[in-house]
XYZ file of N, CA and C in Angstrom:
735
model
N 13.554 -23.277 32.644
C 13.627 -23.459 31.183
C 12.312 -22.948 30.533
N 12.429 -22.213 29.439
C 11.242 -21.634 28.779
C 10.718 -22.552 27.697
N 9.426 -22.859 27.725
C 8.845 -23.703 26.697
C 7.882 -22.853 25.893
N 7.770 -23.182 24.593
C 6.860 -22.449 23.754
C 5.443 -23.027 23.952
N 4.514 -22.161 24.343
C 3.122 -22.587 24.386
C 2.449 -22.186 23.030
N 1.234 -22.624 22.806
C 0.560 -22.382 21.550
C 0.327 -20.893 21.286
N 0.037 -20.120 22.344
C -0.149 -18.664 22.161
C 1.107 -17.979 21.701
N 2.234 -18.361 22.314
C 3.511 -17.785 21.948
C 3.869 -18.082 20.498
N 3.621 -19.334 20.085
C 3.926 -19.742 18.718
C 3.055 -18.936 17.728
N 1.759 -18.724 18.041
C 0.858 -18.000 17.177
C 1.371 -16.561 17.086
N 1.754 -15.958 18.218
C 2.233 -14.578 18.178
C 3.486 -14.461 17.345
N 4.439 -15.404 17.510
C 5.673 -15.388 16.719
C 5.422 -15.517 15.220
N 4.498 -16.397 14.886
C 4.140 -16.584 13.469
C 3.505 -15.318 12.932
N 2.629 -14.726 13.697
C 1.953 -13.488 13.295
C 2.949 -12.366 13.041
N 3.864 -12.183 14.010
C 4.873 -11.158 13.910
C 5.810 -11.373 12.742
N 6.169 -12.624 12.519
C 7.062 -12.968 11.387
C 6.409 -12.621 10.040
N 5.121 -12.953 9.910
C 4.427 -12.704 8.668
C 4.291 -11.205 8.434
N 3.873 -10.462 9.473
C 3.716 -9.018 9.337
C 5.040 -8.316 9.055
N 6.127 -8.791 9.703
C 7.453 -8.156 9.474
C 7.909 -8.383 8.036
N 7.509 -9.530 7.476
C 7.879 -9.757 6.042
C 6.978 -9.015 5.070
N 5.716 -8.843 5.434
C 4.724 -8.291 4.529
C 5.085 -6.909 4.004
N 5.416 -5.973 4.907
C 5.715 -4.623 4.461
C 6.950 -4.608 3.531
N 7.971 -5.316 3.919
C 9.207 -5.336 3.188
C 8.996 -5.943 1.799
N 8.255 -7.030 1.717
C 7.984 -7.671 0.451
C 7.062 -6.869 -0.498
N 6.147 -6.135 0.139
C 5.322 -5.228 -0.691
C 6.228 -4.212 -1.391
N 7.153 -3.637 -0.608
C 8.115 -2.676 -1.145
C 8.976 -3.302 -2.246
N 9.421 -4.512 -1.971
C 10.252 -5.212 -2.974
C 9.446 -5.440 -4.293
N 8.189 -5.799 -4.125
C 7.322 -6.086 -5.279
C 7.158 -4.832 -6.136
N 7.026 -3.657 -5.443
C 6.874 -2.384 -6.165
C 8.136 -2.215 -7.007
N 9.282 -2.497 -6.493
C 10.530 -2.275 -7.222
C 10.615 -3.276 -8.417
N 10.129 -4.501 -8.195
C 10.196 -5.507 -9.244
C 9.193 -5.335 -10.369
N 8.101 -4.592 -10.067
C 7.068 -4.407 -11.092
C 7.508 -3.523 -12.170
N 8.552 -2.706 -11.889
C 9.097 -1.766 -12.882
C 10.054 -2.486 -13.795
N 9.613 -2.812 -14.969
C 10.511 -3.528 -15.939
C 11.303 -2.554 -16.783
N 12.588 -2.877 -16.919
C 13.514 -2.071 -17.683
C 13.312 -0.560 -17.472
N 13.540 -0.088 -16.234
C 13.312 1.323 -15.946
C 14.333 2.216 -16.691
N 13.875 3.355 -17.104
C 14.779 4.284 -17.724
C 15.715 4.911 -16.690
N 16.807 5.549 -17.133
C 17.704 6.177 -16.183
C 17.003 7.267 -15.365
N 16.122 8.009 -16.071
C 15.363 9.037 -15.351
C 14.498 8.446 -14.193
N 13.793 7.326 -14.477
C 12.954 6.708 -13.496
C 13.780 6.066 -12.393
N 14.862 5.384 -12.791
C 15.731 4.754 -11.792
C 16.340 5.735 -10.824
N 16.784 6.858 -11.388
C 17.386 7.900 -10.542
C 16.336 8.470 -9.570
N 15.173 8.659 -10.077
C 14.072 9.147 -9.225
C 13.678 8.197 -8.143
N 13.662 6.873 -8.503
C 13.234 5.816 -7.606
C 14.268 5.665 -6.420
N 15.547 5.582 -6.794
C 16.589 5.505 -5.819
C 16.653 6.800 -4.969
N 16.409 7.925 -5.606
C 16.346 9.228 -4.898
C 15.185 9.237 -3.870
N 14.022 8.699 -4.343
C 12.861 8.629 -3.490
C 13.140 7.793 -2.246
N 13.698 6.609 -2.486
C 14.041 5.700 -1.356
C 15.064 6.383 -0.433
N 16.053 7.096 -1.008
C 17.039 7.764 -0.195
C 16.371 8.864 0.696
N 15.491 9.647 0.089
C 14.840 10.692 0.789
C 13.998 10.190 1.987
N 13.264 9.060 1.696
C 12.437 8.446 2.759
C 13.331 7.925 3.900
N 14.458 7.275 3.582
C 15.368 6.743 4.582
C 15.994 7.882 5.409
N 16.359 8.977 4.712
C 16.975 10.126 5.454
C 15.986 10.679 6.399
N 14.724 10.807 5.971
C 13.692 11.368 6.838
C 13.403 10.467 8.055
N 13.405 9.150 7.803
C 13.140 8.224 8.887
C 14.264 8.282 9.926
N 15.534 8.439 9.421
C 16.643 8.583 10.363
C 16.536 9.844 11.187
N 16.281 10.957 10.518
C 16.271 12.287 11.177
C 15.076 12.456 12.116
N 13.898 12.031 11.660
C 12.703 12.274 12.446
C 12.161 11.110 13.270
N 12.794 9.903 13.063
C 12.309 8.792 13.812
C 13.412 8.070 14.628
N 14.431 7.573 13.914
C 15.430 6.767 14.590
C 16.246 7.595 15.619
N 16.747 8.735 15.198
C 17.604 9.537 16.147
C 16.793 10.073 17.315
N 15.579 10.674 17.106
C 14.833 11.074 18.276
C 14.438 9.940 19.198
N 14.138 8.763 18.619
C 13.805 7.609 19.444
C 14.989 7.139 20.248
N 16.199 7.171 19.632
C 17.414 6.822 20.313
C 17.670 7.765 21.464
N 17.507 9.008 21.235
C 17.714 9.997 22.313
C 16.755 9.826 23.423
N 15.506 9.435 23.100
C 14.491 9.224 24.073
C 14.797 7.944 24.919
N 15.254 6.890 24.234
C 15.624 5.626 24.924
C 16.843 5.758 25.747
N 17.772 6.621 25.283
C 19.110 6.707 25.886
C 19.410 8.140 26.293
N 20.316 8.796 25.545
C 20.606 10.214 25.765
C 21.328 10.766 24.546
N 21.505 12.094 24.487
C 22.002 12.727 23.311
C 23.480 12.291 23.014
N 24.340 12.351 24.059
C 25.759 12.024 23.878
C 25.937 10.570 23.380
N 25.160 9.622 23.973
C 25.276 8.233 23.585
C 24.810 8.054 22.182
N 23.754 8.740 21.781
C 23.244 8.685 20.467
C 24.216 9.091 19.459
N 24.875 10.223 19.688
C 25.945 10.718 18.764
C 27.072 9.712 18.732
N 27.491 9.184 19.891
C 28.635 8.248 19.909
C 28.317 6.971 19.116
N 27.183 6.380 19.364
C 26.828 5.131 18.644
C 26.557 5.384 17.168
N 26.046 6.510 16.794
C 25.877 6.862 15.390
C 27.218 6.945 14.708
N 28.216 7.576 15.371
C 29.537 7.689 14.828
C 30.173 6.276 14.678
N 29.934 5.423 15.640
C 30.412 4.043 15.590
C 29.801 3.358 14.381
N 28.473 3.561 14.227
C 27.815 2.965 13.066
C 28.393 3.457 11.719
N 28.655 4.711 11.668
C 29.277 5.277 10.476
C 30.642 4.653 10.214
N 31.408 4.495 11.266
C 32.746 3.905 11.125
C 32.685 2.448 10.692
N 31.702 1.711 11.229
C 31.571 0.313 10.859
C 31.168 0.154 9.368
N 30.245 0.964 8.953
C 29.770 0.809 7.545
C 30.804 1.379 6.580
N 31.605 2.368 7.002
C 32.656 2.911 6.160
C 33.723 1.849 5.963
N 34.012 1.096 7.017
C 34.984 -0.016 6.921
C 34.452 -1.123 6.060
N 33.165 -1.454 6.214
C 32.493 -2.437 5.329
C 32.531 -2.006 3.852
N 32.294 -0.721 3.666
C 32.302 -0.158 2.301
C 33.684 -0.338 1.671
N 34.724 -0.053 2.402
C 36.061 -0.153 1.917
C 36.424 -1.616 1.663
N 35.958 -2.499 2.570
C 36.250 -3.949 2.439
C 35.571 -4.531 1.168
N 34.311 -4.158 0.984
C 33.613 -4.652 -0.191
C 34.230 -4.105 -1.490
N 34.731 -2.922 -1.424
C 35.363 -2.317 -2.620
C 36.607 -3.122 -2.999
N 37.388 -3.514 -1.960
C 38.610 -4.312 -2.219
C 38.283 -5.648 -2.801
N 37.135 -6.203 -2.415
C 36.780 -7.555 -2.919
C 36.093 -7.529 -4.250
N 35.966 -6.288 -4.819
C 35.376 -6.242 -6.205
C 33.933 -5.948 -6.273
N 33.260 -5.900 -5.135
C 31.813 -5.609 -5.109
C 31.582 -4.184 -5.685
N 32.608 -3.323 -5.474
C 32.517 -1.937 -5.914
C 32.366 -1.821 -7.414
N 32.717 -2.870 -8.121
C 32.606 -2.834 -9.622
C 31.124 -2.769 -10.026
N 30.280 -3.126 -9.134
C 28.812 -3.006 -9.342
C 28.268 -2.065 -8.249
N 28.181 -0.777 -8.574
C 27.754 0.225 -7.612
C 26.350 -0.087 -7.041
N 25.464 -0.502 -7.925
C 24.060 -0.753 -7.474
C 24.081 -1.887 -6.449
N 24.790 -2.920 -6.708
C 24.822 -4.066 -5.819
C 25.444 -3.656 -4.449
N 26.481 -2.876 -4.510
C 27.115 -2.437 -3.261
C 26.155 -1.579 -2.414
N 25.418 -0.711 -3.082
C 24.406 0.122 -2.358
C 23.336 -0.751 -1.716
N 22.906 -1.775 -2.423
C 21.866 -2.715 -1.918
C 22.393 -3.458 -0.710
N 23.702 -3.879 -0.727
C 24.299 -4.626 0.321
C 24.421 -3.749 1.606
N 24.949 -2.537 1.442
C 25.091 -1.645 2.601
C 23.715 -1.236 3.168
N 22.754 -0.990 2.276
C 21.384 -0.680 2.722
C 20.808 -1.783 3.522
N 20.988 -3.011 3.046
C 20.485 -4.186 3.769
C 21.078 -4.325 5.147
N 22.373 -4.069 5.313
C 23.037 -4.118 6.597
C 22.387 -3.153 7.575
N 22.250 -1.922 7.124
C 21.594 -0.882 7.960
C 20.207 -1.256 8.372
N 19.407 -1.768 7.412
C 18.022 -2.121 7.699
C 17.899 -3.282 8.661
N 18.781 -4.246 8.511
C 18.746 -5.408 9.421
C 19.019 -4.998 10.866
N 19.974 -4.067 11.078
C 20.229 -3.555 12.407
C 19.040 -2.745 12.921
N 18.413 -2.034 12.007
C 17.259 -1.231 12.340
C 16.057 -2.096 12.704
N 15.896 -3.182 11.945
C 14.705 -4.065 12.162
C 14.738 -4.865 13.466
N 15.964 -5.131 13.990
C 16.097 -5.926 15.220
C 15.366 -5.219 16.408
N 15.693 -3.955 16.724
C 14.949 -3.305 17.828
C 13.503 -3.154 17.537
N 13.088 -2.992 16.282
C 11.676 -2.924 15.940
C 10.996 -4.179 16.344
N 11.628 -5.344 16.124
C 11.091 -6.618 16.540
C 10.905 -6.738 18.026
N 11.920 -6.250 18.753
C 11.851 -6.263 20.251
C 10.661 -5.434 20.692
N 10.490 -4.292 20.118
C 9.341 -3.428 20.452
C 7.973 -4.144 20.178
N 7.922 -4.833 19.047
C 6.708 -5.567 18.700
C 6.465 -6.725 19.748
N 7.517 -7.466 20.056
C 7.353 -8.527 20.984
C 6.955 -8.035 22.358
N 7.585 -7.002 22.818
C 7.240 -6.441 24.134
C 5.799 -5.882 24.125
N 5.381 -5.404 22.960
C 4.037 -4.848 22.875
C 2.992 -5.905 23.132
N 3.247 -7.105 22.626
C 2.291 -8.263 22.894
C 2.300 -8.664 24.341
N 3.488 -8.533 24.998
C 3.548 -8.828 26.426
C 2.763 -7.792 27.244
N 2.919 -6.545 26.899
C 2.256 -5.492 27.577
C 0.725 -5.579 27.397
N 0.343 -5.817 26.137
C -1.085 -5.941 25.786
C -1.247 -6.247 24.350
N -2.209 -7.153 24.018
C -2.411 -7.583 22.668
C -2.656 -6.490 21.675
N -3.446 -5.509 22.067
C -3.785 -4.394 21.126
C -2.555 -3.579 20.771
N -1.691 -3.363 21.766
C -0.438 -2.589 21.535
C 0.445 -3.377 20.543
N 0.552 -4.651 20.726
C 1.388 -5.472 19.848
C 0.873 -5.455 18.432
N -0.433 -5.552 18.226
C -0.991 -5.553 16.909
C -0.819 -4.202 16.230
N -1.001 -3.103 16.992
C -0.787 -1.765 16.510
C 0.640 -1.595 16.044
N 1.589 -2.043 16.844
C 3.019 -1.894 16.478
C 3.305 -2.685 15.208
N 2.721 -3.859 15.091
C 2.897 -4.692 13.850
C 2.437 -3.952 12.615
N 1.298 -3.371 12.656
C 0.732 -2.629 11.554
C 1.578 -1.443 11.198
N 2.008 -0.663 12.180
C 2.826 0.537 11.935
C 4.146 0.140 11.311
N 4.785 -0.916 11.820
C 6.051 -1.302 11.335
C 5.981 -1.900 9.939
N 4.858 -2.603 9.650
C 4.659 -3.153 8.288
C 4.593 -2.010 7.264
N 3.806 -0.979 7.597
C 3.719 0.170 6.683
C 5.051 0.835 6.552
N 5.752 0.956 7.679
C 7.069 1.610 7.727
C 8.076 0.872 6.871
N 7.897 -0.445 6.770
C 8.907 -1.290 6.025
C 8.754 -1.279 4.502
N 7.620 -0.796 4.020
C 7.369 -0.747 2.555
C 8.477 0.016 1.788
N 8.744 1.291 2.221
C 9.828 1.991 1.492
C 11.199 1.358 1.671
N 11.382 0.625 2.774
C 12.666 -0.030 3.046
C 12.832 -1.122 2.015
N 11.739 -1.856 1.710
C 11.778 -2.915 0.652
C 12.159 -2.283 -0.675
N 11.594 -1.151 -0.991
C 11.928 -0.424 -2.224
C 13.398 -0.059 -2.255
N 13.880 0.419 -1.107
C 15.283 0.893 -1.013
C 16.286 -0.237 -1.292
N 15.919 -1.454 -0.825
C 16.857 -2.594 -1.092
C 16.689 -3.100 -2.510
N 15.419 -3.150 -3.002
C 15.160 -3.750 -4.343
C 15.633 -2.860 -5.473
N 15.428 -1.536 -5.393
C 15.711 -0.674 -6.510
C 17.155 -0.813 -7.033
N 18.182 -0.772 -6.164
C 19.553 -0.897 -6.722
C 19.784 -2.265 -7.326
N 19.149 -3.293 -6.823
C 19.331 -4.622 -7.397
C 18.646 -4.779 -8.733
N 17.478 -4.090 -8.919
C 16.844 -4.066 -10.203
C 17.748 -3.408 -11.222
N 18.426 -2.344 -10.805
C 19.355 -1.671 -11.662
C 20.523 -2.571 -12.034
N 20.882 -3.546 -11.171
C 21.965 -4.437 -11.432
C 21.554 -5.635 -12.281
N 20.279 -5.692 -12.689
C 19.727 -6.763 -13.532
C 19.854 -8.135 -12.787
N 19.661 -8.092 -11.467
C 19.684 -9.373 -10.714
C 18.361 -10.078 -10.930
N 18.353 -11.417 -10.918
C 17.148 -12.236 -11.096
C 16.066 -11.814 -10.076
N 14.842 -11.566 -10.553
C 13.750 -11.117 -9.658
C 13.572 -12.022 -8.417
N 13.660 -13.342 -8.608
C 13.454 -14.243 -7.472
C 14.526 -14.054 -6.412
N 15.800 -13.826 -6.857
C 16.836 -13.588 -5.902
C 16.653 -12.253 -5.184
N 16.153 -11.220 -5.905
C 15.873 -9.943 -5.279
C 14.827 -10.111 -4.220
N 13.812 -10.914 -4.478
C 12.710 -11.173 -3.538
C 13.268 -11.836 -2.323
N 14.139 -12.821 -2.495
C 14.704 -13.544 -1.378
C 15.604 -12.686 -0.538
N 16.515 -11.931 -1.229
C 17.442 -11.044 -0.512
C 16.706 -10.019 0.337
N 15.660 -9.474 -0.270
C 14.884 -8.438 0.440
C 14.206 -9.073 1.662
N 13.662 -10.267 1.520
C 13.037 -10.936 2.604
C 13.972 -11.182 3.789
N 15.244 -11.433 3.500
C 16.211 -11.681 4.538
C 16.417 -10.481 5.462
N 16.240 -9.295 4.941
C 16.401 -8.101 5.721
C 15.360 -7.938 6.823
N 14.248 -8.663 6.618
C 13.161 -8.560 7.572
C 13.268 -9.611 8.712
N 14.155 -10.601 8.554
C 14.321 -11.663 9.532
C 14.688 -11.172 10.937
N 15.587 -10.143 11.032
C 15.917 -9.666 12.388
C 14.714 -9.173 13.153
N 13.647 -8.699 12.476
C 12.465 -8.278 13.139
C 11.828 -9.464 13.903
N 11.803 -10.618 13.288
C 11.244 -11.847 13.913
C 12.114 -12.279 15.125
N 13.477 -12.161 14.926
C 14.386 -12.538 15.993
C 14.177 -11.561 17.178
N 14.103 -10.310 16.865
C 13.847 -9.306 17.927
C 12.566 -9.523 18.628
N 11.531 -9.875 17.890
C 10.217 -10.129 18.507
C 10.247 -11.285 19.472
N 11.016 -12.351 19.071
C 11.199 -13.502 19.944
C 11.815 -13.070 21.244
N 12.851 -12.279 21.226
C 13.541 -11.809 22.398
C 12.562 -10.962 23.255
N 11.804 -10.096 22.554
C 10.884 -9.216 23.294
C 9.822 -9.989 23.994
N 9.340 -11.071 23.370
C 8.267 -11.887 24.023
C 8.797 -12.573 25.204
N 10.003 -13.135 25.151
C 10.537 -13.962 26.259
C 11.006 -13.169 27.373
N 11.612 -11.968 27.131
C 12.142 -11.197 28.280
C 11.127 -10.168 28.746
N 10.103 -9.900 27.985
C 9.078 -9.015 28.388
C 9.488 -7.535 28.462
N 10.716 -7.299 28.250
C 11.267 -5.926 28.305
C 12.766 -6.000 28.022
N 13.375 -4.930 27.771
C 14.815 -4.986 27.444
C 15.479 -3.697 27.939
N 16.727 -3.770 28.202
C 17.488 -2.609 28.688
C 17.372 -1.475 27.692
N 17.189 -0.268 28.199
C 17.128 0.922 27.347
C 18.421 1.114 26.592
N 19.528 0.742 27.193
C 20.832 0.890 26.588
C 20.967 -0.041 25.354
N 20.360 -1.229 25.417
C 20.399 -2.169 24.296
C 19.631 -1.586 23.140
N 18.418 -1.118 23.378
C 17.649 -0.484 22.349
C 18.343 0.759 21.766
N 18.911 1.516 22.667
C 19.589 2.751 22.290
C 20.790 2.465 21.408
N 21.516 1.426 21.768
C 22.709 1.039 20.948
C 22.303 0.616 19.542
N 21.276 -0.241 19.454
C 20.805 -0.717 18.195
C 20.313 0.447 17.291
N 19.538 1.330 17.903
C 18.974 2.433 17.137
C 20.078 3.399 16.685
N 21.057 3.688 17.585
C 22.146 4.592 17.272
C 23.025 4.037 16.119
N 23.396 2.727 16.219
C 24.173 2.119 15.152
C 23.425 2.157 13.836
N 22.154 1.816 13.865
C 21.314 1.814 12.605
C 21.263 3.239 12.062
N 21.183 4.261 12.898
C 21.102 5.663 12.437
C 22.388 5.985 11.662
N 23.553 5.691 12.283
C 24.804 6.016 11.659
C 24.995 5.300 10.322
N 24.658 4.013 10.313
C 24.774 3.228 9.085
C 23.915 3.761 8.000
N 22.664 4.047 8.322
C 21.736 4.536 7.313
C 22.091 5.922 6.831
N 22.612 6.745 7.704
C 23.043 8.123 7.251
C 24.202 7.984 6.239
N 25.120 7.082 6.528
C 26.254 6.875 5.607
C 25.781 6.343 4.268
N 24.899 5.385 4.297
C 24.381 4.764 3.031
C 23.665 5.790 2.210
N 22.779 6.620 2.841
C 21.952 7.588 2.156
C 22.793 8.696 1.564
N 23.631 9.344 2.427
C 24.410 10.488 2.030
C 25.644 10.123 1.220
N 26.249 8.996 1.512
C 27.491 8.647 0.846
C 27.360 7.754 -0.370
N 26.169 7.120 -0.491
C 25.987 6.135 -1.610
C 24.749 6.385 -2.436
N 23.570 6.393 -1.768
C 22.333 6.416 -2.557
C 22.121 7.723 -3.310
N 22.283 8.867 -2.586
C 22.081 10.149 -3.248
C 23.093 10.379 -4.350
N 24.417 10.180 -4.122
C 25.378 10.340 -5.212
C 25.114 9.397 -6.392
N 24.700 8.147 -6.080
C 24.398 7.230 -7.161
C 23.183 7.608 -7.980
N 22.178 8.132 -7.282
C 20.963 8.531 -7.967
C 21.301 9.658 -8.947
N 22.184 10.597 -8.512
C 22.547 11.719 -9.373
C 23.517 11.269 -10.506
N 24.240 10.190 -10.248
C 25.102 9.695 -11.306
C 24.274 8.996 -12.407
N 23.259 8.273 -11.985
C 22.382 7.620 -12.982
C 21.669 8.689 -13.839
N 21.063 9.681 -13.181
C 20.388 10.702 -13.896
C 20.520 11.986 -13.040
N 21.250 12.987 -13.622
C 21.606 14.176 -12.895
C 20.564 15.300 -13.080
N 19.404 14.982 -13.709
C 18.383 15.963 -13.919
C 17.499 16.304 -12.740
N 16.529 17.182 -12.909
C 15.658 17.631 -11.855
C 14.760 16.528 -11.335
N 14.518 15.469 -12.144
C 13.677 14.344 -11.738
C 14.246 13.634 -10.471
N 15.545 13.469 -10.505
C 16.224 12.822 -9.308
C 16.113 13.707 -8.116
N 16.333 15.021 -8.270
C 16.249 15.943 -7.183
C 14.819 15.918 -6.554
N 13.867 15.917 -7.470
C 12.477 15.934 -7.014
C 12.162 14.616 -6.302
N 12.729 13.502 -6.755
C 12.511 12.232 -6.140
C 13.045 12.238 -4.699
N 14.243 12.769 -4.526
C 14.850 12.865 -3.204
C 13.971 13.747 -2.241
N 13.578 14.890 -2.755
C 12.764 15.843 -1.939
C 11.359 15.273 -1.600
N 10.751 14.616 -2.625
C 9.458 14.022 -2.389
C 9.560 12.860 -1.370
N 10.670 12.120 -1.469
C 10.891 10.970 -0.526
C 11.076 11.524 0.869
N 11.833 12.623 0.978
C 12.066 13.189 2.312
C 10.724 13.703 2.949
N 9.877 14.364 2.148
C 8.588 14.833 2.658
C 7.637 13.690 2.988
N 7.690 12.607 2.115
C 6.875 11.463 2.355
C 7.274 10.774 3.619
N 8.604 10.640 3.817
C 9.119 10.089 5.120
C 8.718 10.898 6.331
N 8.750 12.217 6.182
C 8.297 13.109 7.300
C 6.833 12.862 7.597
N 6.014 12.750 6.551
C 4.582 12.531 6.741
C 4.363 11.170 7.421
N 5.063 10.162 7.023
C 4.963 8.829 7.692
C 5.361 8.904 9.138
N 6.473 9.553 9.443
C 6.923 9.661 10.846
C 5.922 10.431 11.708
N 5.299 11.438 11.073
C 4.315 12.278 11.843
C 3.009 11.560 12.047
N 2.523 10.932 11.013
C 1.214 10.262 11.119
C 1.271 8.922 11.876
N 2.313 8.177 11.634
C 2.450 6.857 12.277
C 3.185 6.953 13.584
């Protein structure tokens, strides 16, 4: 039977705080913008979409191929797309579709939660391998989660949801990171196929949300060049993040 010692508790608390920090910083950025114009809102959602697309293309998919293989990456990505497409249809039937912004936020949150779980496992395993590696992974993931917080918060800001609720909902997307870290710490390692499956599913879900929801919605809100520039700047910013970090 596994008992929690003081060092393990400290590590888990540290990982939990760090995993929340980046996401909540991103959420705060979205909340600081009061009564955004359609031009600004289109650019903001476009920016978040561009960053997410870049992260999927240059980070998640290559990492999934590395952990697993090309065929399995494509297969799990397609499964992820099918899952989120079904969820999209289900939420539409239940009336969530009447609020496009809220639906985008919901689907984005689902993708990010699946994405954050393997990140947590990597963080936890990093501490088992060596303290410095774990701390490095925490910092990288915290920075990486800032635009994800913006991606979840921006559509909810457009829906006029209470700021406190937005803050809470955004924080919930970071919880799988802490759960994953707990698993990583206790098992010290994890099957490559488990990581590959999580990354592949997250890739498919995020691709669907970005291409099928966020970009079209950004252009619906404001179809001018500002939205296009937001998407392109987000994509390049995401590329820079993936390259530097």
